[in-house]
Amino acid sequence: MEIGNSWEQKALVSELTQGMEIARKLKEDMSLPSSVNSRDSLLQRILSSYDKALLILRWNESMSNSLTMNQETNTSSPHFPILVDKSPLGEDAGGVHNSKKRKMMPKWTERVRVKIKNGVEVPLEDGHNWRKYGQKDILSAKYPRSYYRCTFRKRKGCLATKHVQRSEEDPTMLDITYRGSHTCKENDGVVAPKSADNDEKIHSNNIEFEHAQILSAKTDNITAHPFGASSSTSFGCMTQDDNYHALLPSLVLNNDPCLATLSQTSLLSPNTPQSVSPSFLLHEFDGFCNKPCPESHFAEIVSSTTNSPIFDFSFSLDAVGIDESFPFNASGFYPECTSE
DNA sequence: AGTATTTGACCTCA
DNA sequence: TGAGGTCAAATACT
């Protein structure tokens, strides 16, 4: 197989390295009396990293095939259609223009549930920093879609992006669509520049959102292998700002029935109609978002994962530098076997 | 001053 | 031509 010295190679190395590092972290974690949630989070990230690596490999393979088989048409890839993108970011990369690649980047969707504990927002760490660059009202959607890209896009040329949209059926769920994989090193994403507050957000190992079932994985126009079914946790560094500034206000403004029990007057600030007290919302949100059995989501994850044609733990642990004595035991490894 | 967010304008594509 | 996605200036925040 051919891996160019470009985006996919960086992304591949990044994902594998990240997976290995998180696995080591998990190994250390196993010897400590830390929370199951923390281990779950690490586990999900490992799975996510390897799934992404696999997708990148397959993408590269299919792209090579399509370029070899048909240099003239740009729709011949069986898995990742080649589209033309006149992005100004385009640079020549291993014979395939980055601008063309951009639209071909792996794309997958995850659905996560907002997780609030004790009325206190607990930031999620996914190992990456995201900067919001846009918000758009989507015609067929009740809630606006927020667009994020990697904070290190300029400095590292990392093209990873995601967009977040609240589910119409269940406003406690967020649909997060990722495109591209991070080519910035994980530490770059973990250590935020300057702001101590930001630093705190990012270093917190708590989970802001409850991981829910993975919706689907897809490339630009097909439903690919269930990439997302890997129980990925990489649904982004969703901070309080990400979710409550961008999404909850729209809930309020749209008079969402799920917030019917909330007082409009108490939600709306006297100064700006769209500003909402985060602490209040967090408290109230916790109140109506009381669906039972968080573990069921993990069960769904594992269920979908084990059904995945690509999810196969027969890969060599040696190959990724993981000690085979790594304690993948039932109680620690499989979330549904754990208890809080 | 540096960084993040907001938001209207612009671009791309179907 | 309209919808989705991105840009970039203005603004807010630290």
XYZ file of C-alpha atoms (C1' of nucleotides) in Angstrom:
368
model
C 0.000 0.000 0.000
C 1.074 3.452 -0.773
C 0.947 6.236 1.721
C 1.964 9.602 0.408
C 4.049 11.927 2.460
C 1.172 14.236 2.987
C -2.089 14.692 4.739
C -3.052 11.068 5.052
C 0.366 10.011 6.233
C 0.435 12.652 8.912
C -3.081 11.852 9.910
C -2.337 8.159 10.010
C 0.754 8.592 12.140
C -1.099 11.004 14.329
C -3.998 8.658 14.891
C -1.843 5.629 15.576
C 0.438 7.560 17.868
C -2.493 8.991 19.669
C -4.052 5.594 20.074
C -0.849 4.207 21.470
C -0.404 7.046 23.897
C -3.936 6.792 25.131
C -3.557 3.042 25.501
C -0.521 3.615 27.669
C -2.427 6.151 29.661
C -5.214 3.665 30.092
C -2.738 1.053 31.217
C -1.442 3.385 33.886
C -4.971 4.269 34.749
C -5.873 0.646 35.325
C -3.531 0.466 38.273
C -5.146 3.467 39.889
C -8.487 3.700 41.621
C -9.713 6.189 39.092
C -13.222 6.437 37.819
C -14.710 4.055 35.341
C -15.790 7.037 33.309
C -12.223 8.081 32.901
C -11.269 4.640 31.628
C -14.248 4.532 29.367
C -13.239 7.815 27.901
C -9.719 6.607 27.247
C -11.004 3.410 25.771
C -13.334 5.195 23.423
C -10.500 7.362 22.245
C -8.296 4.400 21.534
C -10.980 2.782 19.468
C -11.628 6.018 17.689
C -7.985 6.466 16.803
C -7.652 3.027 15.303
C -10.862 3.305 13.406
C -9.752 6.566 11.915
C -6.404 5.079 11.015
C -8.161 2.257 9.228
C -10.398 4.627 7.395
C -7.439 6.703 6.305
C -5.666 3.610 5.027
C -8.691 2.498 3.092
C -9.275 5.936 1.792
C -5.713 6.176 0.569
C -6.010 2.808 -1.051
C -9.211 3.612 -2.849
C -7.886 6.968 -3.903
C -4.718 5.441 -5.334
C -6.814 2.960 -7.228
C -9.077 5.585 -8.625
C -6.206 7.767 -9.703
C -4.459 4.870 -11.321
C -7.500 3.509 -13.028
C -8.897 6.750 -14.214
C -6.909 9.937 -14.292
C -9.577 11.773 -16.200
C -12.735 11.227 -14.303
C -12.977 12.398 -10.789
C -15.823 10.283 -9.644
C -14.401 6.860 -9.955
C -13.422 5.976 -6.439
C -15.555 3.219 -5.077
C -15.391 4.577 -1.572
C -14.310 8.176 -1.628
C -15.492 10.137 -4.578
C -12.983 12.557 -5.920
C -14.377 16.024 -6.090
C -12.872 19.248 -7.134
C -12.516 21.888 -4.500
C -11.077 25.253 -5.268
C -10.111 25.854 -1.712
C -7.399 28.469 -1.265
C -5.756 26.104 1.150
C -4.779 23.827 -1.607
C -1.155 22.820 -1.842
C 0.387 20.186 -3.911
C 0.606 17.033 -1.918
C 1.986 13.891 -3.359
C 0.487 14.395 -6.748
C -3.011 15.036 -5.506
C -3.993 18.534 -4.791
C -4.969 19.162 -1.201
C -7.892 21.201 -2.322
C -9.181 18.154 -4.084
C -8.496 16.016 -1.104
C -10.288 18.223 1.276
C -13.709 17.205 0.172
C -12.616 13.650 0.065
C -11.542 13.679 3.639
C -13.025 10.981 5.786
C -16.322 12.096 7.188
C -18.305 10.516 9.922
C -21.140 11.382 12.193
C -21.591 10.763 15.852
C -24.522 11.348 18.092
C -23.843 12.259 21.657
C -26.014 13.140 24.532
C -25.427 16.184 26.628
C -24.007 15.136 29.942
C -24.530 17.258 32.954
C -23.617 16.197 36.430
C -24.886 17.887 39.537
C -25.742 20.947 37.569
C -22.101 21.455 36.809
C -20.678 21.387 33.362
C -17.860 18.911 33.017
C -15.724 19.590 29.969
C -14.956 16.884 27.549
C -11.461 16.142 26.460
C -11.003 14.582 23.086
C -7.428 15.627 22.696
C -8.125 18.436 20.276
C -8.939 22.102 20.366
C -11.710 23.461 18.208
C -12.406 26.978 17.143
C -15.835 27.983 16.036
C -15.790 29.657 12.659
C -19.393 29.818 11.712
C -22.973 29.140 12.474
C -25.711 28.582 9.992
C -29.412 28.082 10.026
C -30.146 24.918 8.137
C -33.293 24.962 6.072
C -34.679 21.614 7.088
C -33.422 21.801 10.615
C -34.945 23.371 13.630
C -31.667 24.296 15.238
C -28.681 26.087 13.743
C -25.526 24.248 12.846
C -22.250 25.362 14.353
C -19.008 24.944 12.459
C -15.686 24.269 14.121
C -12.181 23.718 12.892
C -8.959 22.759 14.550
C -7.396 25.611 16.482
C -4.051 24.669 14.944
C -5.218 24.984 11.403
C -2.971 27.919 10.646
C 0.009 26.886 12.704
C -0.005 23.219 11.842
C -2.117 23.107 8.762
C -4.505 20.743 10.460
C -7.629 20.557 8.333
C -9.877 18.714 10.735
C -13.305 20.252 11.002
C -16.594 19.367 12.547
C -20.088 20.711 12.704
C -22.485 20.332 15.557
C -26.222 20.314 15.353
C -28.823 19.609 17.942
C -31.133 16.770 17.153
C -34.688 17.749 16.406
C -36.220 14.607 17.830
C -34.239 14.764 21.015
C -32.714 18.154 21.840
C -30.556 16.510 24.440
C -28.675 14.845 21.620
C -26.076 16.489 19.457
C -25.230 15.290 15.983
C -21.577 15.911 15.370
C -20.110 15.449 11.945
C -16.351 15.283 11.666
C -14.389 15.766 8.510
C -10.732 15.041 8.196
C -8.396 13.770 10.819
C -6.097 15.825 12.979
C -2.602 16.178 11.653
C -1.576 18.265 14.591
C 0.023 16.328 17.375
C -2.201 15.456 20.225
C -0.340 17.610 22.683
C -0.861 20.527 20.444
C -4.481 19.993 20.887
C -4.395 19.378 24.561
C -2.377 22.344 25.602
C -4.291 25.441 24.885
C -2.431 28.637 24.265
C -2.435 31.305 26.888
C -5.700 31.073 28.638
C -5.563 29.324 31.957
C -9.275 28.941 31.793
C -9.033 27.244 28.487
C -6.265 25.127 29.804
C -8.443 24.027 32.610
C -11.235 23.143 30.262
C -9.036 21.079 28.098
C -7.115 19.271 30.760
C -10.148 18.244 32.599
C -10.607 14.566 32.089
C -14.244 14.603 32.959
C -16.870 13.847 30.447
C -19.252 16.542 29.512
C -21.349 14.431 27.259
C -22.562 10.999 27.642
C -21.442 8.875 24.792
C -24.367 7.620 22.854
C -24.826 5.344 19.967
C -22.985 6.180 16.843
C -25.251 7.260 14.090
C -23.376 6.470 10.996
C -20.149 6.764 9.198
C -20.015 8.031 5.755
C -17.880 9.512 3.130
C -19.031 12.322 1.004
C -21.779 10.500 -0.733
C -21.893 7.000 0.529
C -22.397 5.248 3.758
C -19.095 3.621 4.285
C -18.127 0.974 6.753
C -19.320 1.853 10.183
C -16.293 3.849 10.997
C -18.092 5.723 13.665
C -19.379 2.532 15.095
C -16.115 2.226 16.818
C -17.576 3.970 19.794
C -15.385 6.902 19.087
C -15.265 9.543 21.709
C -13.750 12.098 19.465
C -16.739 14.245 19.317
C -14.660 17.250 19.970
C -13.568 19.549 22.689
C -17.066 20.624 23.336
C -16.818 23.214 25.958
C -19.549 24.898 27.804
C -19.341 27.686 25.303
C -19.602 25.330 22.428
C -22.818 23.850 23.546
C -24.672 26.301 25.604
C -23.813 29.519 23.916
C -24.406 28.189 20.472
C -27.101 25.636 20.954
C -29.126 26.181 24.054
C -30.032 29.737 23.257
C -31.498 28.535 20.035
C -33.512 26.057 21.987
C -34.910 28.823 24.038
C -35.564 31.045 21.090
C -37.295 28.283 19.277
C -39.543 27.553 22.219
C -38.500 23.990 22.211
C -41.096 21.817 23.895
C -38.384 20.095 25.821
C -37.704 23.344 27.530
C -41.336 24.083 28.047
C -40.946 23.693 31.738
C -38.331 26.342 31.815
C -39.273 29.882 32.445
C -38.640 31.986 29.397
C -38.192 35.000 31.520
C -35.588 33.377 33.668
C -33.736 32.095 30.658
C -33.519 35.394 28.944
C -31.105 37.913 30.148
C -32.389 41.416 30.577
C -29.493 42.641 28.510
C -29.420 40.352 25.572
C -32.344 38.253 24.530
C -30.091 35.456 23.429
C -27.865 35.159 26.391
C -28.600 32.479 28.874
C -27.115 31.864 32.237
C -25.080 28.734 31.753
C -25.376 27.635 35.318
C -29.093 27.990 35.256
C -29.404 26.119 32.047
C -27.100 23.432 33.213
C -29.195 22.956 36.259
C -32.442 22.946 34.395
C -31.123 20.889 31.569
C -30.089 18.250 34.010
C -33.585 18.297 35.274
C -35.373 17.387 32.096
C -32.630 15.312 30.622
C -33.186 12.384 32.858
C -33.250 9.466 30.557
C -32.290 6.368 32.454
C -29.339 4.083 32.313
C -26.328 5.806 30.831
C -24.654 2.430 30.631
C -27.135 1.422 27.996
C -25.415 3.771 25.636
C -22.143 2.065 26.182
C -23.847 -1.204 25.573
C -25.123 0.131 22.297
C -21.686 1.281 21.419
C -20.137 -2.074 22.090
C -22.959 -3.774 20.325
C -22.552 -1.731 17.192
C -18.833 -2.025 17.491
C -18.812 -5.761 17.591
C -21.081 -5.832 14.593
C -18.732 -3.697 12.631
C -17.035 -5.463 9.772
C -13.910 -3.501 10.425
C -13.855 -3.691 14.142
C -11.534 -6.498 14.812
C -9.343 -6.778 17.824
C -7.209 -9.344 16.178
C -4.783 -6.625 15.204
C -1.345 -7.076 16.610
C -0.754 -5.298 19.847
C 2.935 -5.608 19.255
C 2.583 -3.647 16.103
C 1.363 -0.658 18.004
C 3.639 -1.036 20.933
C 1.112 -2.230 23.421
C 2.180 -4.844 25.867
C 0.163 -7.956 25.260
C -0.273 -8.250 28.944
C -2.256 -5.096 28.732
C -5.215 -5.811 30.931
C -8.076 -5.852 28.483
C -10.164 -7.579 31.040
C -13.879 -7.534 30.992
C -14.408 -5.253 33.909
C -12.029 -2.616 32.755
C -12.177 -2.928 29.040
C -15.800 -3.379 28.198
C -17.762 -0.478 29.510
C -21.000 -2.333 29.924
C -19.299 -4.675 32.306
C -18.338 -1.924 34.597
C -20.134 -0.280 37.393
C -19.848 3.188 38.824
C -2.293 42.489 22.751
C -3.525 38.084 21.576
C -7.157 34.913 21.028
C -12.004 33.470 20.551
C -16.679 34.296 18.953
C -20.249 36.348 16.183
C -22.328 37.190 11.980
C -23.070 39.015 7.356
C -21.016 38.243 2.986
C -19.132 35.372 -0.208
C -18.094 30.886 -2.521
C -19.179 26.280 -4.243
C -22.006 22.912 -5.859
C -26.100 20.404 -7.107
C -30.678 29.654 -7.931
C -30.713 28.226 -3.277
C -28.563 25.670 0.507
C -24.553 24.481 2.832
C -19.972 25.703 3.961
C -16.339 29.102 4.727
C -14.267 33.631 5.145
C -13.140 37.637 7.464
C -14.200 42.017 9.795
C -16.088 43.470 13.982
C -16.490 42.594 18.546
C -15.790 40.374 23.021
C -12.952 38.293 26.215
C -8.830 37.436 29.049
